[in-house]
Short mmCIF file of C-alpha atoms and ligand atoms in Angstrom, two decimals:
data_model
loop_
_atom_site.label_atom_id
_atom_site.label_comp_id
_atom_site.label_asym_id
_atom_site.label_seq_id
_atom_site.Cartn_x
_atom_site.Cartn_y
_atom_site.Cartn_z
CA MET A 158 100.56 77.88 102.04
CA VAL A 159 96.64 79.28 103.12
CA ARG A 160 94.27 76.88 103.33
CA ALA A 161 91.21 78.17 100.51
CA ALA A 162 87.87 77.07 98.61
CA VAL A 163 89.17 76.46 94.94
CA LEU A 164 86.84 76.57 92.13
CA THR A 165 88.77 74.22 89.87
CA ALA A 166 86.23 74.29 86.93
CA VAL A 167 82.60 75.94 86.67
CA GLY A 168 80.20 74.00 87.98
CA ALA A 169 82.21 71.92 90.37
CA PRO A 170 82.03 71.63 93.57
CA LEU A 171 84.56 74.24 95.53
CA ASP A 172 88.09 71.93 96.78
CA ILE A 173 89.07 72.74 99.65
CA THR A 174 93.20 73.13 99.65
CA GLU A 175 95.79 74.49 99.97
CA ILE A 176 96.96 77.41 98.03
CA ASP A 177 100.77 78.86 97.62
CA LEU A 178 100.18 82.71 98.07
CA PRO A 179 103.16 84.81 96.87
CA GLU A 180 104.39 88.10 99.20
CA PRO A 181 102.93 91.02 98.30
CA GLY A 182 104.10 92.85 95.10
CA PRO A 183 104.11 96.45 94.75
CA GLY A 184 101.17 98.65 95.56
CA GLN A 185 99.92 95.61 97.38
CA VAL A 186 99.27 94.34 100.89
CA ARG A 187 98.39 91.15 102.09
CA VAL A 188 95.77 90.56 104.80
CA ARG A 189 94.82 88.03 107.12
CA LEU A 190 90.81 87.12 106.95
CA ALA A 191 88.84 87.30 110.25
CA ALA A 192 85.96 86.51 108.11
CA ALA A 193 83.69 86.37 104.78
CA GLY A 194 80.69 86.32 103.80
CA VAL A 195 78.93 84.11 101.00
CA CYS A 196 77.34 86.62 98.53
CA HIS A 197 75.08 85.22 95.88
CA SER A 198 77.37 86.99 93.00
CA ASP A 199 79.50 83.84 94.60
CA LEU A 200 77.25 80.93 93.73
CA SER A 201 76.70 82.84 90.12
CA LEU A 202 80.61 83.04 89.24
CA SER A 203 81.23 79.81 90.25
CA ASN A 204 78.11 77.96 88.08
CA GLY A 205 78.63 80.44 85.28
CA THR A 206 76.07 82.46 85.27
CA LEU A 207 79.10 84.81 85.84
CA SER A 208 82.67 84.87 83.70
CA GLN A 209 85.09 83.83 85.92
CA PRO A 210 88.66 82.34 84.90
CA VAL A 211 89.64 79.30 86.45
CA PRO A 212 91.16 78.07 88.61
CA ALA A 213 89.65 80.67 91.74
CA VAL A 214 89.46 81.14 94.84
CA LEU A 215 85.98 83.13 95.15
CA GLY A 216 84.88 84.96 97.80
CA HIS A 217 84.54 89.02 97.83
CA GLU A 218 83.25 90.23 100.62
CA GLY A 219 86.00 90.30 103.55
CA ALA A 220 87.44 91.99 106.69
CA GLY A 221 91.11 91.01 108.56
CA THR A 222 94.49 92.38 109.15
CA VAL A 223 96.64 93.53 107.35
CA VAL A 224 100.28 90.97 107.59
CA ALA A 225 102.25 92.42 105.10
CA VAL A 226 102.90 95.89 102.92
CA GLY A 227 104.61 95.37 99.40
CA GLU A 228 106.97 97.73 97.44
CA GLY A 229 106.04 101.50 97.43
CA VAL A 230 102.47 100.83 99.80
CA GLU A 231 101.83 104.02 101.84
CA GLY A 232 98.69 104.63 104.32
CA HIS A 233 99.57 100.70 105.21
CA SER A 234 101.10 98.92 108.37
CA PRO A 235 101.21 95.75 109.16
CA GLY A 236 98.14 95.21 111.89
CA ASP A 237 95.50 97.11 110.46
CA ARG A 238 92.42 95.87 110.34
CA VAL A 239 91.10 97.07 106.86
CA VAL A 240 87.61 95.76 104.86
CA LEU A 241 88.73 94.20 101.21
CA ASN A 242 86.35 96.92 98.21
CA TRP A 243 85.54 94.55 95.59
CA ALA A 244 86.25 97.00 92.90
CA PRO A 245 88.78 99.02 93.66
CA SER A 246 88.39 102.02 91.63
CA CYS A 247 91.08 103.60 89.42
CA GLY A 248 90.72 107.17 90.23
CA GLU A 249 92.20 108.12 86.62
CA CYS A 250 89.00 106.79 83.95
CA HIS A 251 86.73 108.96 82.60
CA PHE A 252 84.02 107.47 84.84
CA CYS A 253 86.81 108.26 88.51
CA ALA A 254 88.28 111.29 87.18
CA GLU A 255 85.41 113.10 85.51
CA LEU A 256 82.35 111.87 86.32
CA CYS A 257 83.07 110.90 89.86
CA GLU A 258 81.72 107.60 89.63
CA PRO A 259 84.13 104.96 91.23
CA TRP A 260 81.65 102.24 91.08
CA LEU A 261 81.16 102.58 87.27
CA CYS A 262 85.14 102.98 87.12
CA MET A 263 86.02 100.90 83.69
CA LYS A 264 89.12 99.09 85.48
CA ALA A 265 87.92 98.00 89.28
CA ASN A 266 87.41 94.65 88.06
CA ALA A 267 90.70 94.13 85.90
CA GLY A 268 92.03 91.83 88.88
CA THR A 269 89.82 89.29 88.33
CA THR A 270 91.66 88.16 84.97
CA VAL A 271 95.30 88.68 86.39
CA PRO A 272 96.73 85.01 88.34
CA TYR A 273 97.56 86.58 91.64
CA ALA A 274 98.70 83.25 93.37
CA ARG A 275 99.09 79.37 92.56
CA THR A 276 97.29 76.18 93.09
CA LYS A 277 99.30 73.72 95.25
CA GLU A 278 100.26 72.17 91.87
CA GLY A 279 102.38 75.00 90.37
CA GLU A 280 99.03 76.50 88.22
CA ASP A 281 97.90 80.18 87.95
CA LEU A 282 95.25 80.94 90.45
CA TYR A 283 93.26 83.85 89.67
CA PRO A 284 91.00 85.67 92.46
CA GLY A 285 87.29 85.86 91.86
CA LEU A 286 85.91 89.77 91.99
CA SER A 287 89.90 90.65 92.75
CA SER A 288 89.20 89.60 96.23
CA ALA A 289 89.84 85.72 96.95
CA VAL A 290 88.25 86.08 100.53
CA PHE A 291 87.47 82.64 100.82
CA ALA A 292 91.00 81.75 101.81
CA GLU A 293 93.21 82.78 105.10
CA GLU A 294 95.17 84.85 103.55
CA THR A 295 94.93 87.23 100.64
CA VAL A 296 96.93 89.12 98.51
CA VAL A 297 95.41 92.14 96.98
CA PRO A 298 96.12 96.45 95.91
CA ALA A 299 96.57 98.57 98.62
CA ARG A 300 93.30 100.39 97.35
CA ALA A 301 91.49 97.63 98.21
CA ALA A 302 92.28 97.56 101.52
CA LEU A 303 89.72 100.25 103.24
CA PRO A 304 90.96 100.95 106.78
CA LEU A 305 88.69 99.73 109.45
CA PRO A 306 87.69 102.57 111.48
CA GLU A 307 87.34 101.92 115.63
CA GLY A 308 83.98 100.26 116.91
CA VAL A 309 83.51 97.42 114.74
CA PRO A 310 83.86 93.96 115.09
CA LEU A 311 86.23 92.60 112.82
CA THR A 312 84.48 89.32 111.79
CA ASP A 313 80.91 91.33 110.96
CA ALA A 314 82.92 94.31 109.28
CA ALA A 315 82.86 91.48 106.65
CA LEU A 316 79.78 91.87 105.80
CA LEU A 317 79.82 96.44 104.87
CA GLY A 318 81.74 94.94 102.10
CA CYS A 319 79.48 93.95 100.06
CA ALA A 320 75.73 93.38 101.44
CA VAL A 321 75.85 96.56 103.71
CA LEU A 322 77.33 99.11 101.06
CA THR A 323 75.42 97.54 98.45
CA GLY A 324 71.79 97.80 100.11
CA TYR A 325 72.81 101.07 101.55
CA GLY A 326 74.13 103.09 98.31
CA ALA A 327 70.75 101.24 96.59
CA VAL A 328 68.56 102.54 99.04
CA HIS A 329 70.35 106.50 100.01
CA HIS A 330 72.20 107.00 95.83
CA SER A 331 70.24 105.04 93.87
CA ALA A 332 66.47 104.87 95.13
CA ARG A 333 67.02 108.27 97.66
CA VAL A 334 64.23 107.12 99.78
CA ARG A 335 62.23 109.97 101.57
CA THR A 336 61.01 109.92 105.04
CA GLY A 337 58.06 107.83 104.61
CA GLU A 338 57.76 106.85 101.57
CA ALA A 339 56.11 103.59 101.02
CA VAL A 340 59.16 100.42 100.24
CA ALA A 341 59.27 97.19 98.76
CA VAL A 342 61.64 95.15 98.72
CA PHE A 343 62.60 91.91 97.13
CA GLY A 344 64.58 89.32 97.57
CA VAL A 345 65.60 88.81 101.56
CA GLY A 346 69.08 87.29 101.42
CA GLY A 347 71.97 89.42 102.77
CA VAL A 348 72.00 92.09 100.10
CA GLY A 349 67.80 92.21 101.17
CA LEU A 350 68.56 92.26 104.91
CA ALA A 351 70.84 95.53 104.74
CA THR A 352 68.21 97.23 102.32
CA LEU A 353 65.47 96.55 104.45
CA GLN A 354 67.59 98.24 107.36
CA SER A 355 68.83 101.26 105.46
CA ALA A 356 65.33 101.87 103.89
CA ARG A 357 64.30 101.71 107.96
CA LEU A 358 67.16 103.99 108.84
CA ALA A 359 65.66 106.56 105.93
CA GLY A 360 62.17 106.84 107.39
CA ALA A 361 60.80 105.05 105.15
CA GLY A 362 56.66 103.19 105.59
CA PRO A 363 55.11 100.81 104.96
CA LEU A 364 57.97 98.98 104.66
CA ILE A 365 57.32 95.76 102.88
CA ALA A 366 59.25 92.84 101.89
CA VAL A 367 58.49 90.01 99.69
CA ASP A 368 60.42 86.82 99.51
CA VAL A 369 59.34 83.17 98.16
CA SER A 370 60.25 81.80 101.75
CA PRO A 371 57.55 81.97 104.50
CA GLU A 372 61.01 81.18 107.21
CA LYS A 373 62.35 84.80 106.48
CA GLU A 374 59.53 86.59 107.70
CA GLU A 375 61.06 86.94 111.20
CA LEU A 376 64.03 88.12 109.95
CA ALA A 377 62.58 90.59 107.48
CA ARG A 378 60.82 91.91 110.40
CA THR A 379 64.26 92.42 112.96
CA ALA A 380 65.29 94.64 109.86
CA GLY A 381 62.23 96.28 110.25
CA ALA A 382 59.23 95.82 107.37
CA THR A 383 56.18 96.37 108.90
CA ASP A 384 54.83 93.97 106.08
CA TYR A 385 55.98 90.32 104.27
CA LEU A 386 54.73 88.76 101.17
CA ILE A 387 55.39 85.39 99.80
CA ALA A 388 55.70 86.15 96.11
CA SER A 389 52.61 85.13 93.64
CA GLY A 390 50.80 85.93 91.21
CA THR A 391 49.61 88.50 92.71
CA THR A 392 52.58 90.28 94.65
CA ALA A 393 52.11 93.54 92.45
CA LYS A 394 48.25 93.74 93.24
CA ASP A 395 48.58 92.66 97.20
CA ILE A 396 51.60 96.11 97.38
CA ARG A 397 48.93 98.41 95.80
CA LYS A 398 46.27 97.38 98.32
CA LEU A 399 49.04 97.63 101.07
CA THR A 400 49.91 101.39 100.30
CA GLY A 401 46.05 102.96 100.04
CA GLY A 402 45.17 101.46 95.77
CA ILE A 403 48.17 103.73 94.49
CA GLY A 404 51.75 101.70 94.32
CA ALA A 405 54.66 102.04 96.12
CA ASP A 406 57.00 104.91 95.87
CA VAL A 407 60.06 102.63 95.59
CA ALA A 408 60.98 98.97 95.07
CA ILE A 409 64.17 97.70 95.16
CA GLU A 410 65.29 94.32 93.58
CA CYS A 411 67.33 92.32 95.32
CA VAL A 412 67.30 88.74 93.23
CA GLY A 413 68.11 89.38 89.50
CA ARG A 414 65.69 87.53 87.39
CA GLY A 415 63.59 89.36 84.94
CA GLU A 416 60.45 88.29 86.47
CA THR A 417 61.12 89.64 89.68
CA ILE A 418 62.05 92.93 88.04
CA ARG A 419 58.74 93.11 86.70
CA THR A 420 56.60 92.47 89.17
CA ALA A 421 58.87 95.19 91.44
CA TRP A 422 58.16 97.62 88.32
CA ASN A 423 54.80 96.89 88.26
CA SER A 424 54.52 97.58 92.11
CA THR A 425 55.11 100.87 92.26
CA ARG A 426 52.90 104.11 92.14
CA ARG A 427 52.96 105.92 88.58
CA GLY A 428 56.06 107.89 88.57
CA GLY A 429 57.61 105.05 91.35
CA ARG A 430 61.15 104.19 91.21
CA THR A 431 62.79 100.90 90.91
CA THR A 432 65.67 100.44 92.10
CA VAL A 433 67.60 96.35 90.27
CA VAL A 434 70.28 95.31 92.17
CA GLY A 435 70.12 91.78 92.15
CA VAL A 436 72.55 90.69 89.51
CA GLY A 437 71.52 88.23 86.88
CA GLY A 438 71.97 86.20 83.80
CA LYS A 439 71.97 86.89 80.36
CA GLN A 440 68.90 85.16 79.95
CA GLU A 441 66.87 87.06 81.90
CA GLN A 442 64.50 89.07 79.51
CA VAL A 443 62.44 91.47 80.59
CA GLN A 444 59.54 93.69 78.56
CA PHE A 445 57.81 96.47 78.30
CA SER A 446 55.34 97.61 76.66
CA ALA A 447 55.48 101.91 74.41
CA LEU A 448 52.10 102.48 75.78
CA GLU A 449 52.75 101.70 79.51
CA LEU A 450 56.66 103.22 79.75
CA PHE A 451 54.40 106.25 78.22
CA HIS A 452 51.72 105.71 80.85
CA PHE A 453 53.25 105.50 84.92
CA ALA A 454 55.95 107.29 83.90
CA ARG A 455 58.04 105.02 86.36
CA THR A 456 62.16 104.88 86.89
CA LEU A 457 63.88 101.55 86.42
CA THR A 458 67.78 101.80 87.02
CA GLY A 459 70.31 99.46 87.90
CA CYS A 460 72.57 100.14 90.01
CA VAL A 461 76.79 98.95 90.62
CA TYR A 462 77.95 98.16 94.34
CA GLY A 463 75.14 100.19 95.75
CA ASN A 464 76.31 103.42 93.47
CA CYS A 465 78.60 103.95 96.61
CA ASP A 466 82.19 105.32 96.70
CA PRO A 467 83.14 102.74 99.55
CA ALA A 468 85.99 104.91 100.81
CA GLN A 469 83.85 107.43 101.56
CA ASP A 470 80.89 105.37 102.37
CA LEU A 471 82.55 102.58 105.06
CA PRO A 472 83.18 105.46 107.93
CA LEU A 473 79.53 106.93 107.75
CA LEU A 474 78.42 102.70 107.46
CA ALA A 475 80.34 101.75 110.69
CA GLY A 476 79.49 105.12 112.41
CA LEU A 477 75.68 103.73 112.21
CA VAL A 478 77.02 100.13 113.92
CA ARG A 479 79.02 101.86 116.61
CA GLU A 480 75.74 104.21 117.31
CA GLY A 481 73.52 100.69 117.10
CA ARG A 482 71.66 101.45 114.28
CA LEU A 483 72.85 99.02 111.48
CA ASP A 484 72.65 95.56 112.68
CA LEU A 485 75.40 93.48 111.15
CA GLY A 486 74.83 90.33 113.05
CA ALA A 487 70.88 90.46 112.79
CA LEU A 488 72.50 89.58 108.62
CA VAL A 489 73.70 86.55 110.01
CA THR A 490 71.71 83.14 109.69
CA GLU A 491 75.22 81.18 109.68
CA ARG A 492 78.61 81.39 111.11
CA ILE A 493 80.46 78.46 108.77
CA GLY A 494 83.96 77.08 108.16
CA LEU A 495 85.20 77.45 104.68
CA ASP A 496 84.03 73.52 104.44
CA GLY A 497 80.77 74.91 104.41
CA ILE A 498 80.47 76.90 101.81
CA PRO A 499 79.20 74.11 98.88
CA ALA A 500 76.18 73.87 101.49
CA ALA A 501 76.09 77.81 101.95
CA PHE A 502 75.64 78.05 97.92
CA ASP A 503 72.55 74.52 98.38
CA ALA A 504 70.70 77.17 101.41
CA MET A 505 71.10 80.11 99.08
CA LEU A 506 69.23 77.82 95.85
CA ALA A 507 66.94 76.98 98.02
CA GLY A 508 66.36 80.17 99.16
CA ARG A 509 66.84 79.90 102.47
CA GLY A 510 68.54 81.61 105.30
CA GLY A 511 70.51 85.51 105.42
CA ARG A 512 73.97 85.45 105.23
CA ALA A 513 76.22 83.06 105.62
CA LEU A 514 79.61 84.38 107.48
CA VAL A 515 82.39 82.58 107.25
CA VAL A 516 84.44 83.35 110.41
CA PHE A 517 88.46 82.21 110.81
CA ASP A 518 90.21 81.06 113.94
ZN1 LIG B 828 78.59 90.71 96.82
ZN1 LIG B 829 88.82 104.66 87.10
#
């Protein structure tokens, strides 16, 4: 039995209880978590914005130590420090093998709908985004456990698993920010802060952060923002003013709302690029006139997991952390236990704070 935060029904509060976790089967590893970040997608899974079979253990941003390996697992042994990849690619489908775009793998989230453990009452339990890291231990496919290079504290490394891969990838792989480009980042949560740090690394300037909360200004500036705007009806205009009347070269939307996507697009220059990182619901709509699409010649791009190949990008990110160029600790505004997750969800809904990090003993 291990302790976990269980989503018993969509919209229900999380139940902090014990679950019955099996030993790893063929091709699986069992990981004892050191830390797990609370991501906005967990909130979306818990309230039905994104679909998730229940009961489930959510949490998909985690790092820990391998404690057992299943039959046929090569390259992992007990004691290995790992970061979890919430979208482990199969290596064989059209997107993996032919296109070399593993973030679009057709089977990346196949694990979400397959029970991985049992509740203490013996009911099937599902793993949120195949990872289920809101628990002391989890069982995942071996290919989802990425070796963590030396020199990165295991607790902070959890953030690499979602926020940092996503933010870094949005800047480097999707928007391909170049030195000196004006970049606007919408939404200063965990992913937004990682995006700001990554844009600073890419040499962006000015680097404009936009959020609804005045309280996040210091966090944003620490992550590299040169300007901070409270979201309003004039945000796009304000961004043009800060960019010599031209508009941002790049906007990165980390909120997932129709209105914010529209503002992000409006805030870019003619020919500017907007990358949407935020995960919105089906009901969120964005409208464009045919004329403006022609006239502004801007692009709007979706971005899954930062368009990263986590196995390739993780060592690079670990290097940046070791060199002190990427500050994982600066993303974290709260360190909590499993029982702190409901309050962390409330804080996210209210737009407060950066990343809340569940730290296990
Ligand atoms: Zn996430
Ligand atoms: Zn695949």
